[in-house]
C-alpha positions as a Python dict, from the first residue, in 0.01 Angstrom:
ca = {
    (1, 'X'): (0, 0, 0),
    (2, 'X'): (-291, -141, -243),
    (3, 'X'): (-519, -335, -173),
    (4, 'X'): (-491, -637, -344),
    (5, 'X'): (-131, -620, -221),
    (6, 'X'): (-239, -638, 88),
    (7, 'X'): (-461, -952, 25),
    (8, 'X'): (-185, -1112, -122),
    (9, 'X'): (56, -1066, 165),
    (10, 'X'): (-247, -1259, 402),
    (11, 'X'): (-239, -1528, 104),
    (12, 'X'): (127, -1611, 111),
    (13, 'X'): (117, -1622, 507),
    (14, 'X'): (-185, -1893, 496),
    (15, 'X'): (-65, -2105, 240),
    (16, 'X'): (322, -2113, 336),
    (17, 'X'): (187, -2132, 701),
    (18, 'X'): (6, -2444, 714),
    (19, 'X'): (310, -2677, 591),
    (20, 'X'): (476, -2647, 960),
    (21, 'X'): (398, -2527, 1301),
    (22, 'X'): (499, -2156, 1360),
    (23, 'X'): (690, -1927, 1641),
    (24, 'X'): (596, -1565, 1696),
    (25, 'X'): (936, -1408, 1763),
    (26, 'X'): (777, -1173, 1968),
    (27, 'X'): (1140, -944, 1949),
    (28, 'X'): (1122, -652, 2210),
    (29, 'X'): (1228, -434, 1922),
    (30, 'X'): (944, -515, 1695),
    (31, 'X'): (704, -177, 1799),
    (32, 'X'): (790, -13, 1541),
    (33, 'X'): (412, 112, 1388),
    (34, 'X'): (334, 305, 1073),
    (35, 'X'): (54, 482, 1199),
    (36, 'X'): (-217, 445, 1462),
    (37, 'X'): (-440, 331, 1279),
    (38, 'X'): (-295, 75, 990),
    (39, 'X'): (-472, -107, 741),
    (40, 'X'): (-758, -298, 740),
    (41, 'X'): (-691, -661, 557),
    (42, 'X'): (-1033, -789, 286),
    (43, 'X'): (-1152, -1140, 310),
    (44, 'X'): (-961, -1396, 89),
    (45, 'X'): (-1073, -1341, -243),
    (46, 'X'): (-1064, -1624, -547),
    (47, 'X'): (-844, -1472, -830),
    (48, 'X'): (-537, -1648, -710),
    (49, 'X'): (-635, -1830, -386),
    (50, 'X'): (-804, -2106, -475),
    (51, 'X'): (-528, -2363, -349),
    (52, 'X'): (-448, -2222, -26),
    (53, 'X'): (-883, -2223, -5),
    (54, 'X'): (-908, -2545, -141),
    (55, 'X'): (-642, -2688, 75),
    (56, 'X'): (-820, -2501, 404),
    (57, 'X'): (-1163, -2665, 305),
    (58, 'X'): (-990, -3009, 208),
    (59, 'X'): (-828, -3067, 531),
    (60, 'X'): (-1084, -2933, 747),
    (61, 'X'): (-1330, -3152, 565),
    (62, 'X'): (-1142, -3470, 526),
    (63, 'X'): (-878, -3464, 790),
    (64, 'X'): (-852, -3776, 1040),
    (65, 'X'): (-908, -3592, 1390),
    (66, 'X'): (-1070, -3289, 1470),
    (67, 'X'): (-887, -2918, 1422),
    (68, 'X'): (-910, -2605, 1581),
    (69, 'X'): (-922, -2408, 1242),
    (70, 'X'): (-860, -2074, 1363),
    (71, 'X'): (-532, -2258, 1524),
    (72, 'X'): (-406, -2400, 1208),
    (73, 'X'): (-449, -2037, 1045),
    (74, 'X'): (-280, -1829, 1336),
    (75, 'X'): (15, -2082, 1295),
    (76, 'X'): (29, -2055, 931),
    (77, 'X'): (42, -1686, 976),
    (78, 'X'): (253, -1646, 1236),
    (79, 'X'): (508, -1893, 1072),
    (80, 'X'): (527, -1720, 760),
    (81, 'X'): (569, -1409, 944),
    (82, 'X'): (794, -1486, 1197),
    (83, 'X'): (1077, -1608, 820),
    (84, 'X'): (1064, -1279, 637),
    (85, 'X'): (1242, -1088, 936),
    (86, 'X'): (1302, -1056, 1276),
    (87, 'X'): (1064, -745, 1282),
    (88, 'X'): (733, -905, 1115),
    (89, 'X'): (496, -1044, 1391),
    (90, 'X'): (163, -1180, 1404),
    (91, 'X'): (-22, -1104, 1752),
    (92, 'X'): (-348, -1256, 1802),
    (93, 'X'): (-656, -988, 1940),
    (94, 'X'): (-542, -1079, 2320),
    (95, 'X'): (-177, -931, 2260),
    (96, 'X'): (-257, -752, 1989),
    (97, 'X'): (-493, -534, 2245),
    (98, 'X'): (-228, -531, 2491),
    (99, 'X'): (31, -407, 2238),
    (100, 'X'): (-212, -108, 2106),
    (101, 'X'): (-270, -20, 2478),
    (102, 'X'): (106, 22, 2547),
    (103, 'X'): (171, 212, 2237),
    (104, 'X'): (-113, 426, 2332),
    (105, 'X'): (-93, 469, 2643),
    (106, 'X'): (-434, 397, 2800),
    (107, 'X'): (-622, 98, 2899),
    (108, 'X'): (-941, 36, 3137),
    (109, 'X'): (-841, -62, 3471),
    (110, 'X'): (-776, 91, 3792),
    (111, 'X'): (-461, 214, 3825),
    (112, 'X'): (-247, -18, 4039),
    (113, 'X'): (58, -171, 4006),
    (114, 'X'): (141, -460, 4282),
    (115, 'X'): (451, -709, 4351),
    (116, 'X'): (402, -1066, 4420),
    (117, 'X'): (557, -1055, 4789),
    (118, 'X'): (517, -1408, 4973),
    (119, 'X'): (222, -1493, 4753),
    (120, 'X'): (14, -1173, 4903),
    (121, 'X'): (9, -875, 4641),
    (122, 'X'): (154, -520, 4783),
    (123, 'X'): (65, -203, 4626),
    (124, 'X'): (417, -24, 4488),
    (125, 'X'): (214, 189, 4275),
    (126, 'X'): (-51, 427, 4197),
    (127, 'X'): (-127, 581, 3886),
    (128, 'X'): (-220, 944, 4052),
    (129, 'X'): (-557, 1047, 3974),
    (130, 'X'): (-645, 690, 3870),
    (131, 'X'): (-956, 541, 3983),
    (132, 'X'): (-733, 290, 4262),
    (133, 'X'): (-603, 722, 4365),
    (134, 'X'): (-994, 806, 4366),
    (135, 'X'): (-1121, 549, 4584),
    (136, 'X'): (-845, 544, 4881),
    (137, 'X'): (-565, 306, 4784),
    (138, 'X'): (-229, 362, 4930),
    (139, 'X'): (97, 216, 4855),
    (140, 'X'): (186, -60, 5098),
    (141, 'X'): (-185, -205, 5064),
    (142, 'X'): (-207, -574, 5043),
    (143, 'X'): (-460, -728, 4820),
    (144, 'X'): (-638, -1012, 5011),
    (145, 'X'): (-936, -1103, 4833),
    (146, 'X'): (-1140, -960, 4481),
    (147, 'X'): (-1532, -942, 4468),
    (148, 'X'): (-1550, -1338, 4619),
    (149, 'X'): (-1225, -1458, 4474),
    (150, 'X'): (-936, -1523, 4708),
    (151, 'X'): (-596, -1410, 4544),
    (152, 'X'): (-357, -1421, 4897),
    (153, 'X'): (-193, -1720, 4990),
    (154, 'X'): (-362, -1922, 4704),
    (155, 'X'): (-90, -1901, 4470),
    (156, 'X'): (-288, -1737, 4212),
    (157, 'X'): (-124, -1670, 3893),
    (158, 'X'): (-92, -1248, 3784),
    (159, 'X'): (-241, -1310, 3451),
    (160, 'X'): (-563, -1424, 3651),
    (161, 'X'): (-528, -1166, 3891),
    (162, 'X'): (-525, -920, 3601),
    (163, 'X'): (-814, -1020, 3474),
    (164, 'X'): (-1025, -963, 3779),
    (165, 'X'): (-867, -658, 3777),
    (166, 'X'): (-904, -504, 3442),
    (167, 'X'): (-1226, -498, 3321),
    (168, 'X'): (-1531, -262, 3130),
    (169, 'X'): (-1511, 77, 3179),
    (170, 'X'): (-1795, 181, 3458),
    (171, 'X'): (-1810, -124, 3587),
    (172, 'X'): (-1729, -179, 4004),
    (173, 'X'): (-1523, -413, 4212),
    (174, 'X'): (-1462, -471, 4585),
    (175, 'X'): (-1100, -509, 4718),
    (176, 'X'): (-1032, -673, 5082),
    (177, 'X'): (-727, -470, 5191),
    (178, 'X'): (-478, -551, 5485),
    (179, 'X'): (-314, -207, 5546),
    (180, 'X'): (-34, -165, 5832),
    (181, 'X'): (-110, -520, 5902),
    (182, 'X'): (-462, -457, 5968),
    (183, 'X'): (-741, -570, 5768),
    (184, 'X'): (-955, -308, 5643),
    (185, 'X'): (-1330, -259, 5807),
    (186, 'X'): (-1451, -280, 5481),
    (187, 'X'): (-1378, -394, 5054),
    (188, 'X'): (-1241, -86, 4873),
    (189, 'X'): (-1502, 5, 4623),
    (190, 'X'): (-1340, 109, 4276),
    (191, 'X'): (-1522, 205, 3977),
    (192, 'X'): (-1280, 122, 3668),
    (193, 'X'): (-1220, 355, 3390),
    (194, 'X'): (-993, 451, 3150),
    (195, 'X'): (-658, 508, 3280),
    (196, 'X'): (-374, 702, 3111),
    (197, 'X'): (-12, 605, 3142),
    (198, 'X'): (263, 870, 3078),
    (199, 'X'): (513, 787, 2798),
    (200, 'X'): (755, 986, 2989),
    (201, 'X'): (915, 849, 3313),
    (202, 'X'): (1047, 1132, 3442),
    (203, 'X'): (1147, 1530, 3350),
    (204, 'X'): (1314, 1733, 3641),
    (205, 'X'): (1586, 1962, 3697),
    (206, 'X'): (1902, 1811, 3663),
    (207, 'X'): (2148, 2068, 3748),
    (208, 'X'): (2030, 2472, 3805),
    (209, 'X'): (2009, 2545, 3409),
    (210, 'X'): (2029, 2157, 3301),
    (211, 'X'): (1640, 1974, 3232),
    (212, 'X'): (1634, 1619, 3197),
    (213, 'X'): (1338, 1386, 3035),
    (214, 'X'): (1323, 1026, 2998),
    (215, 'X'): (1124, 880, 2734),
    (216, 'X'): (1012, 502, 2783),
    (217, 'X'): (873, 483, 2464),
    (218, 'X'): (749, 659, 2118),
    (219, 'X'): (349, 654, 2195),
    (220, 'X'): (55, 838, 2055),
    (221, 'X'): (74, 1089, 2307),
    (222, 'X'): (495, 1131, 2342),
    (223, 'X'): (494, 1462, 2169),
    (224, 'X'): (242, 1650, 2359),
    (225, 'X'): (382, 1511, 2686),
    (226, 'X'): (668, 1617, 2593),
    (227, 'X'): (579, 1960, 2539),
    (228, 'X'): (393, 2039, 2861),
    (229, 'X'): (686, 1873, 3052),
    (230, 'X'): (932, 2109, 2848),
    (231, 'X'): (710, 2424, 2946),
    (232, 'X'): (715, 2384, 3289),
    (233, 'X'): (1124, 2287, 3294),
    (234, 'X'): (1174, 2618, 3118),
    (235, 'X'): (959, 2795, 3359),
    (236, 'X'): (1214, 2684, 3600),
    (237, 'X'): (1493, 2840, 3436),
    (238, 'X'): (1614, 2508, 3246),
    (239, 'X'): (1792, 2629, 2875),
    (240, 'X'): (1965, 2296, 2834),
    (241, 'X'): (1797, 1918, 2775),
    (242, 'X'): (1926, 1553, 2793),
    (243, 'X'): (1706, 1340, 2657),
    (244, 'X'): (1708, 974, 2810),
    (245, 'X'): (1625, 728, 2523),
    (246, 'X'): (1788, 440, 2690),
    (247, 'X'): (1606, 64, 2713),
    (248, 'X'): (1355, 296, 2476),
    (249, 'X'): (1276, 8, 2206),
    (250, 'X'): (1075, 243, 1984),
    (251, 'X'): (717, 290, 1930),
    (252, 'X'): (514, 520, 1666),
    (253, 'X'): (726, 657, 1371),
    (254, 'X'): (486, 979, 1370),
    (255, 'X'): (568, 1005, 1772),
    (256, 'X'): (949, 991, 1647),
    (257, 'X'): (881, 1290, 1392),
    (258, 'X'): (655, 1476, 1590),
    (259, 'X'): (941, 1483, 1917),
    (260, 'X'): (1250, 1545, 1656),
    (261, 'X'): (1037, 1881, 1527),
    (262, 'X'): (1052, 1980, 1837),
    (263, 'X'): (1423, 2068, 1834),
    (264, 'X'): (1416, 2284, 1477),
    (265, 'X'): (1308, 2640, 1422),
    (266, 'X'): (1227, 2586, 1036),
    (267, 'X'): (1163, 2319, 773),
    (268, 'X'): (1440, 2020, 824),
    (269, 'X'): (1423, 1703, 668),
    (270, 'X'): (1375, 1431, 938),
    (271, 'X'): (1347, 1120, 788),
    (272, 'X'): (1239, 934, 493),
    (273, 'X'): (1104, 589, 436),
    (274, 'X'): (1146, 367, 105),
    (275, 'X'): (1103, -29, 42),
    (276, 'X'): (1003, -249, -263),
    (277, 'X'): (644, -173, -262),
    (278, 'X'): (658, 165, -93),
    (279, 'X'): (785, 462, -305),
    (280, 'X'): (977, 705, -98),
    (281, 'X'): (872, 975, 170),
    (282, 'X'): (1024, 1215, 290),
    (283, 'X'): (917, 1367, 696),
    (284, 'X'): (1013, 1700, 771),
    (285, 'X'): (1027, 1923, 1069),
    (286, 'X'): (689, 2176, 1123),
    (287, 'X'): (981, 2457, 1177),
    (288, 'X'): (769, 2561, 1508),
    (289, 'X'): (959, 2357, 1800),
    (290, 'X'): (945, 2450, 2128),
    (291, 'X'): (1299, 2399, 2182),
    (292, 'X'): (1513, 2506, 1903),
    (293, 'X'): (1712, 2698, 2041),
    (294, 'X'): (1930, 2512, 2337),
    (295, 'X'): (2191, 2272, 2384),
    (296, 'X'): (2050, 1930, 2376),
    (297, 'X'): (2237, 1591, 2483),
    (298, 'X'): (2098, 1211, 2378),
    (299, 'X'): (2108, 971, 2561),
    (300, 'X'): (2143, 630, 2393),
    (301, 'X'): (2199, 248, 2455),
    (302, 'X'): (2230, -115, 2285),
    (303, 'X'): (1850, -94, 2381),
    (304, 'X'): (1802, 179, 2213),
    (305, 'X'): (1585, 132, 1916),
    (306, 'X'): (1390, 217, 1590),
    (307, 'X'): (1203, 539, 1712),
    (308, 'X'): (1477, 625, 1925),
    (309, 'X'): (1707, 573, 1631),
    (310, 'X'): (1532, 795, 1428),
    (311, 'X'): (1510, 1059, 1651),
    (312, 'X'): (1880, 1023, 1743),
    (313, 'X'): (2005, 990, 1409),
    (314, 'X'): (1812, 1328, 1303),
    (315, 'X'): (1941, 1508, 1612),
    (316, 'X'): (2308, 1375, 1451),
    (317, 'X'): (2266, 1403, 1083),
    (318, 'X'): (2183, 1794, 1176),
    (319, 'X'): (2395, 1903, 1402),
    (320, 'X'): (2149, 1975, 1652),
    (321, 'X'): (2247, 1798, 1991),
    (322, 'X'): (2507, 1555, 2079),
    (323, 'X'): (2476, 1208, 2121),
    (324, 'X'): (2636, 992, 2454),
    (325, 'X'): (2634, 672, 2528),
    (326, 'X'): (2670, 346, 2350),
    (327, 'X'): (2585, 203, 2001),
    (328, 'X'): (2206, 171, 1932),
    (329, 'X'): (2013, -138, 1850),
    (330, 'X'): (2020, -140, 1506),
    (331, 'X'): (1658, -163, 1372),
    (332, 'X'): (1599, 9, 1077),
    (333, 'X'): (1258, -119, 931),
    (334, 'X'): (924, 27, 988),
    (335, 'X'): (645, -190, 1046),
    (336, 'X'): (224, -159, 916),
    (337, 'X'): (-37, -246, 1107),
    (338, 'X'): (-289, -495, 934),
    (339, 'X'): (-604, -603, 1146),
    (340, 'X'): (-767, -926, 1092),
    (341, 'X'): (-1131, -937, 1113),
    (342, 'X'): (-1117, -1125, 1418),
    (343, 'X'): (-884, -810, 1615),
    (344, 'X'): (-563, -1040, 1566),
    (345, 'X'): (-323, -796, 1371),
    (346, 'X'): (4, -848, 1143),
    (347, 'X'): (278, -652, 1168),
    (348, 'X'): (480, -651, 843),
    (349, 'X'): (751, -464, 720),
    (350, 'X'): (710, -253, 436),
    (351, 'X'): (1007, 4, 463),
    (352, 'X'): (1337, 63, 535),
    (353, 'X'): (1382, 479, 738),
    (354, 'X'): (1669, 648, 646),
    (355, 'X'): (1824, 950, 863),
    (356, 'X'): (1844, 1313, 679),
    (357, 'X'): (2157, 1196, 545),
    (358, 'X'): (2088, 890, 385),
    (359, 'X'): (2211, 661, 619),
    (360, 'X'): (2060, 283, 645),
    (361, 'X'): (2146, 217, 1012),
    (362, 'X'): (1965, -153, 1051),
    (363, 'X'): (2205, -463, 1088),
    (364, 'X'): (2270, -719, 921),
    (365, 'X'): (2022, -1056, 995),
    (366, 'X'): (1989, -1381, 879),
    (367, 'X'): (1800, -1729, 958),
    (368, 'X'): (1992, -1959, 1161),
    (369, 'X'): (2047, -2266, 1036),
    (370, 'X'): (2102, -2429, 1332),
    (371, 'X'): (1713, -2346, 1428),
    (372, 'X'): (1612, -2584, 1166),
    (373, 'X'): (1841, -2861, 1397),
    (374, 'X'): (1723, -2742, 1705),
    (375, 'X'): (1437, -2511, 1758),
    (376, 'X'): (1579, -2421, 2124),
    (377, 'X'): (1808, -2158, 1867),
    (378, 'X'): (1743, -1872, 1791),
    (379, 'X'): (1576, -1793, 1475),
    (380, 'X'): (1750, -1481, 1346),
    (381, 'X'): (2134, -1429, 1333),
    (382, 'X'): (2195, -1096, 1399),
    (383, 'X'): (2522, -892, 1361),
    (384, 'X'): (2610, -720, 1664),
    (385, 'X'): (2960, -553, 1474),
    (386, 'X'): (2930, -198, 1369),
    (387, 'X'): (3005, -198, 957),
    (388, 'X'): (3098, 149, 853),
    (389, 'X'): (3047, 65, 524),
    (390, 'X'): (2967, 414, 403),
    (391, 'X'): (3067, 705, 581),
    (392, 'X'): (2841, 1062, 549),
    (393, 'X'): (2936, 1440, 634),
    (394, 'X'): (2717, 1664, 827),
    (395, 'X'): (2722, 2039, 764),
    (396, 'X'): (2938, 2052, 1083),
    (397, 'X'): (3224, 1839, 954),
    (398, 'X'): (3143, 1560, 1154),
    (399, 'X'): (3193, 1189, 996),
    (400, 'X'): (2902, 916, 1077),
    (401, 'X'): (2838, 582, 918),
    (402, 'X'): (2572, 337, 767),
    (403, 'X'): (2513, 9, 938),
    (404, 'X'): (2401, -180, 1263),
    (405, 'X'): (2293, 120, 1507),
    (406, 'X'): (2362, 499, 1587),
    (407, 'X'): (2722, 569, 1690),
    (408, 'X'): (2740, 816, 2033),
    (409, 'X'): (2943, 1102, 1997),
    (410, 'X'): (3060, 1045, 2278),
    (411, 'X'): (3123, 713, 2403),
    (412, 'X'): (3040, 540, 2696),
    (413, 'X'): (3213, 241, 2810),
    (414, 'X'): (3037, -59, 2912),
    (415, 'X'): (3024, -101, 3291),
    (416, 'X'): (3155, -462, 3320),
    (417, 'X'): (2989, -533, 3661),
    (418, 'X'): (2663, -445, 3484),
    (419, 'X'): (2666, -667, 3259),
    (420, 'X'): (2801, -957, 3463),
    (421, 'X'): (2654, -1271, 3499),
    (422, 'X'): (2614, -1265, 3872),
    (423, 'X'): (2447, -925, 3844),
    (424, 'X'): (2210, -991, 3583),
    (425, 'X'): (2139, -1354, 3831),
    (426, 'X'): (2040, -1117, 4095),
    (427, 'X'): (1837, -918, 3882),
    (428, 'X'): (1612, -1151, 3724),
    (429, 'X'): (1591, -1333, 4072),
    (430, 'X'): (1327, -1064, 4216),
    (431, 'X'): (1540, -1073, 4494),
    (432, 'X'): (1608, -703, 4542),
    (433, 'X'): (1274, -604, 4493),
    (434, 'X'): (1173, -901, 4759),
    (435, 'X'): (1449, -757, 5015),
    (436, 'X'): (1306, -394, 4957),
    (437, 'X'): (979, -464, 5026),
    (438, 'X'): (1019, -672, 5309),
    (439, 'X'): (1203, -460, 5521),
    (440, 'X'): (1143, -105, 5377),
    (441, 'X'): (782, -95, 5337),
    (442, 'X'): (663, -161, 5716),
    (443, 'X'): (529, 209, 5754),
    (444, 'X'): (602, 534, 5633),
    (445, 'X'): (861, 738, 5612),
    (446, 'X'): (955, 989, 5862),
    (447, 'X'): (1153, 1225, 5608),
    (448, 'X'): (1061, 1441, 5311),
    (449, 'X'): (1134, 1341, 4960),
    (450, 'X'): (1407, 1634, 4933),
    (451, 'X'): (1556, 1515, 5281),
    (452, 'X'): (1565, 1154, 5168),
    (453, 'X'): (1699, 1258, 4775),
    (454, 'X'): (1963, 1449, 4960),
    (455, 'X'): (2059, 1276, 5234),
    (456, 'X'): (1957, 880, 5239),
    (457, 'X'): (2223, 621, 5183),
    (458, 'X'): (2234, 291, 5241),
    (459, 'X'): (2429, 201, 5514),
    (460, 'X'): (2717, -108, 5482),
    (461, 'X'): (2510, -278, 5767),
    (462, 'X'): (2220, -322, 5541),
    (463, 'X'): (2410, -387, 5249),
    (464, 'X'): (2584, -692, 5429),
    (465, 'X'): (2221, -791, 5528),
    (466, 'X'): (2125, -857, 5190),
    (467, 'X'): (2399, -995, 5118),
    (468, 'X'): (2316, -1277, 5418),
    (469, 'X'): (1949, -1284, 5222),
    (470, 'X'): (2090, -1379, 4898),
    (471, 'X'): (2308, -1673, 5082),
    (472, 'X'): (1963, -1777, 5230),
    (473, 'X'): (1816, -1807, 4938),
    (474, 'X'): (2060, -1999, 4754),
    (475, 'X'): (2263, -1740, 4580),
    (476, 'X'): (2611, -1726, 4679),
    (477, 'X'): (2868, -1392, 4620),
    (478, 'X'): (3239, -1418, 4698),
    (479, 'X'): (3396, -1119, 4878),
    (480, 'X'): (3518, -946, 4529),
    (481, 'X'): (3183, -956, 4396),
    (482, 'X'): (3008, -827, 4700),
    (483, 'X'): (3272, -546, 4683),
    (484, 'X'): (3246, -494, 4271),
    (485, 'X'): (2895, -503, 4314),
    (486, 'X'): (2851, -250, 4588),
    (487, 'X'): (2777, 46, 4415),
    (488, 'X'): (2527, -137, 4154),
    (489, 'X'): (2329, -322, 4404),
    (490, 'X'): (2304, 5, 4640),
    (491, 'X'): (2198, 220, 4364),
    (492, 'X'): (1915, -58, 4290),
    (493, 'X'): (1786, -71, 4663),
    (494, 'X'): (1816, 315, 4670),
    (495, 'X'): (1606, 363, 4389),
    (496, 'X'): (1309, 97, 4472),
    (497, 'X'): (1292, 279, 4834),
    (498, 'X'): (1243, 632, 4727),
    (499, 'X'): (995, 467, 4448),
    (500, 'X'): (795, 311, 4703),
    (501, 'X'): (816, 625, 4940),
    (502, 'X'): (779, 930, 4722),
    (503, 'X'): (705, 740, 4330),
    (504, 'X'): (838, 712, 4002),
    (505, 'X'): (1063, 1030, 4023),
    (506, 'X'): (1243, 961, 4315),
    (507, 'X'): (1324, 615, 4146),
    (508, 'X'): (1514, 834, 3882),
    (509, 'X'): (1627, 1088, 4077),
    (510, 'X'): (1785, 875, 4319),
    (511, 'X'): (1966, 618, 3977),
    (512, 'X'): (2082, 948, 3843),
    (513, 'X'): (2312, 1066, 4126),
    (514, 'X'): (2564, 759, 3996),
    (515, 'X'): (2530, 735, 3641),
    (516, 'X'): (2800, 796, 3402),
    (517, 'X'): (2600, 826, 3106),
    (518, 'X'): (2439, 1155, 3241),
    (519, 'X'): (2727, 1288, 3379),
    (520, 'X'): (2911, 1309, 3063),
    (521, 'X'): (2600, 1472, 2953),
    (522, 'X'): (2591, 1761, 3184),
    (523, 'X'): (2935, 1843, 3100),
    (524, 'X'): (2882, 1901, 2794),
    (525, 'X'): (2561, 2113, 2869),
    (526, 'X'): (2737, 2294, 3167),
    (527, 'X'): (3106, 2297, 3169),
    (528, 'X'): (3136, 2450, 3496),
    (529, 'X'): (2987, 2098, 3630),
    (530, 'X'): (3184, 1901, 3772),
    (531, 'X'): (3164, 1543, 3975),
}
């Protein structure tokens, strides 16, 4: 993109801006990035901004009560942003930091992730070889007190606790630890640095011949990951894949490319990219990937989205792999990077991505005009039907279709208990994760990961405990929910356990031995499977 068109865009955003008070959308499926790096927006310049200027300088001159400038700009911005499409974001330097450290997976910290139990903060995670690893923390610590700041028992909110936390690289701070119920002789001294966090969240083998790899998101790093994970799978005699892309909302389009190459032996055409102000380009495969030979199995959801999307839809399109599951998202616009002087960044569309075939898979949106009655609505109407209004022919003879998501080639069906309302109440309660780490979490384990991945089950008595916790805390279940939601809610308690015991792994290992999705996927990697 030029740029004077880019200089243009930031005009239109500051003068439509200013005339109302603007939302961020802040959609989950918005990650979407060009490139690493984006573009750099120029100061305003005066060939055709001298209204939106001389408005800024008029009203910060001559208006009746004093402004926050800088506000009245971020809100023009983000409102302009937030009515071109549900994909174009504005994220001021705070989030827009946090957003580039997700993508790329690093940040300066010390490694720990903790859970708010009974206003004290336990340990449920270490990033190994972090600097939390490197100084002595252990999962099941309890942090009582940073530096001279109390954070137990004060009701202290995370984002403050964060901050203590995360800080310059090379710089030190003391943690007061309670471990086992005793409080440590001494502060844990950590020395923060920069800490790397794994796009992948886990790769093992599945079944004797059968790897499997999930992929939390497209970052700067997914392809290389992916590789040495890969290597060491094969080593192990694995000659099949499923890929997990489920709840994978996207990331880097170049991650996308870069993981799809990995499944051709020669020159394919991947993707390509095209919008109003962006002539078209075409991606292609560096005919060198590791695993081109193989059968290969996708995993996709309604969660599913933009990278994932384009990954799945060239694995499709080519005949390559097979894809199980449910429909995907639907998002089929790539967003640029622009940084502000001031590290806040847009996020603007420029392109629609096509699959190798041609196919436009993003749904249908619209503004809701109900928002502009009530701004409780949501802003963006968008269609959750699958269109079909063009249908495409791979080499292979199979039929797929333009609109609103990827279709599975195999389907699926939706788990109705999952998606209940008195599930997803549970879930967003904490209440699980409270239970777990209440009663599981005293000491450690007296088993091995391989004896507790083999053997542990949770028994019916401690099911109908919880079930007693949820009544205590307010949150009734009649007898044909408790039973409907037996195998869901054991599945969850299993998995947190062997998380909090033996890491992120067994939290996989452990969801896999009752999911649908991947069983359908092993039988079509390994016929002689069976349930």
């Amino acid at each position: 993109m030029q740029k004077n068109t880019k200089r243009n865009l930031f005009v239109a955003a500051t003068y439509g801006g200013v005339l109302m008070l603007g939302l961020i959308l802040g959609q989950y499926y918005s990650n979407e990035q060009r490139s690493a790096s984006g573009g750099i927006l120029d100061p305003l310049g005066v060939d055709n901004t001298y209204k939106i200027q001389g408005m800024m300088d008029l009203i910060s001159k001559t208006y009746v009560d004093s402004l926050n400038m800088d506000g009245v700009q971020d809100e023009a911005i983000a409102h302009v942003l937030s009515h071109l499409d549900p994909y174009s974001t504005y994220l001021q330097p705070e989030a827009a930091q946090n957003f580039n450290e997700t993508l790329e997976g690093t940040f300066e910290g010390i490694g720990l992730e903790y859970f708010n139990l009974n206003d004290t903060l336990l340990v449920v995670s270490i990033i190994p070889n972090g600097p939390a690893d490197k100084a002595g923390f252990r999962v099941g610590d309890q942090l009582l007190k940073i530096d001279n700041v109390n954070i137990a028992g004060v009701q202290k909110p995370l984002s403050e606790v964060d901050k203590l936390i995360r800080g310059k690289r090379g710089s030190a701070l003391q943690i007061f630890v309670k471990r086992e119920g005793y409080l440590l002789g001494k502060p844990i001294k950590v020395i923060r640095d920069q800490v790397n966090v794994s796009s992948l969240d886990a790769a093992y083998i599945i079944k004797p011949t059968v790897a499997y790899i999930k992929i939390r998101r497209f970052g700067l790093k997914t392809a290389e990951e992916f590789r040495k994970a890969l290597k060491e799978l094969q080593k192990r005699g694995a000659s099949s894949l499923v890929v997990d892309l489920r709840e994978n909302g996207g990331g880097y389009l170049h991650s996308a490319i870069q993981l799809a190459s990995e499944f051709f032996k020669d020159k394919k055409l991947l993707v390509y990219t095209e919008g109003y102000n962006e002539l078209r380009k075409d991606y292609f495969s560096a005919a060198d990937g590791e695993f081109a030979e193989g059968k290969v199995a996708v995993l996709i959801n309604e969660n599913s989205a933009s990278a994932s999307e384009i990954f799945a839809g060239a694995i499709q399109d080519l005949d390559r792999g097979t894809i199980v599951g449910r429909r995907s998202y639907g998002k089929g616009m790539v967003q640029e990077r622009f940084e502000l002087p001031d590290g806040s960044t847009m996020n603007l569309s420029v392109a629609r991505y096509y699959t190798p075939l041609g196919r436009d898979i993003q749904k249908k949106y619209a503004l809701n005009p109900q928002f502009f009655q009530n701004q409780t609505e949501q802003l963006w109407l968008l269609d959750t039907t699958y269109q079909h209004t063009k249908a495409f022919v791979t080499k292979a003879g199979n039929r797929v279709f333009n609109g609103g998501g990827i279709s599975p080639d195999v389907l699926v069906p939706i788990d109705s208990n999952a998606v209940s309302l008195k599930y997803r109440e549970i879930n967003s309660s904490s209440l699980i994760e409270q239970f777990v780490y209440e009663r599981f979490t005293k000491k450690s384990p007296a088993y091995s990961i391989e004896n507790f991945l083999q053997g542990y089950h949770l028994p019916d008595k401690e099911y109908a405990e919880f079930m007693t916790y949820l009544k205590n805390k307010g949150l009734h279940l009649n007898k044909r929910q408790e039973d409907d939601l037996h195998q869901l809610i054991q599945t969850d308690i299993e998995s947190l356990v062997g998380r909090f015991y033996f890491g992120r792994d067994a939290y996989f290992k452990v969801r896999n031995r009752h999911d649908v999705f991947i069983d359908q996927a092993v039988k079509l990697l390994d016929p002689s499977f069976m349930h």
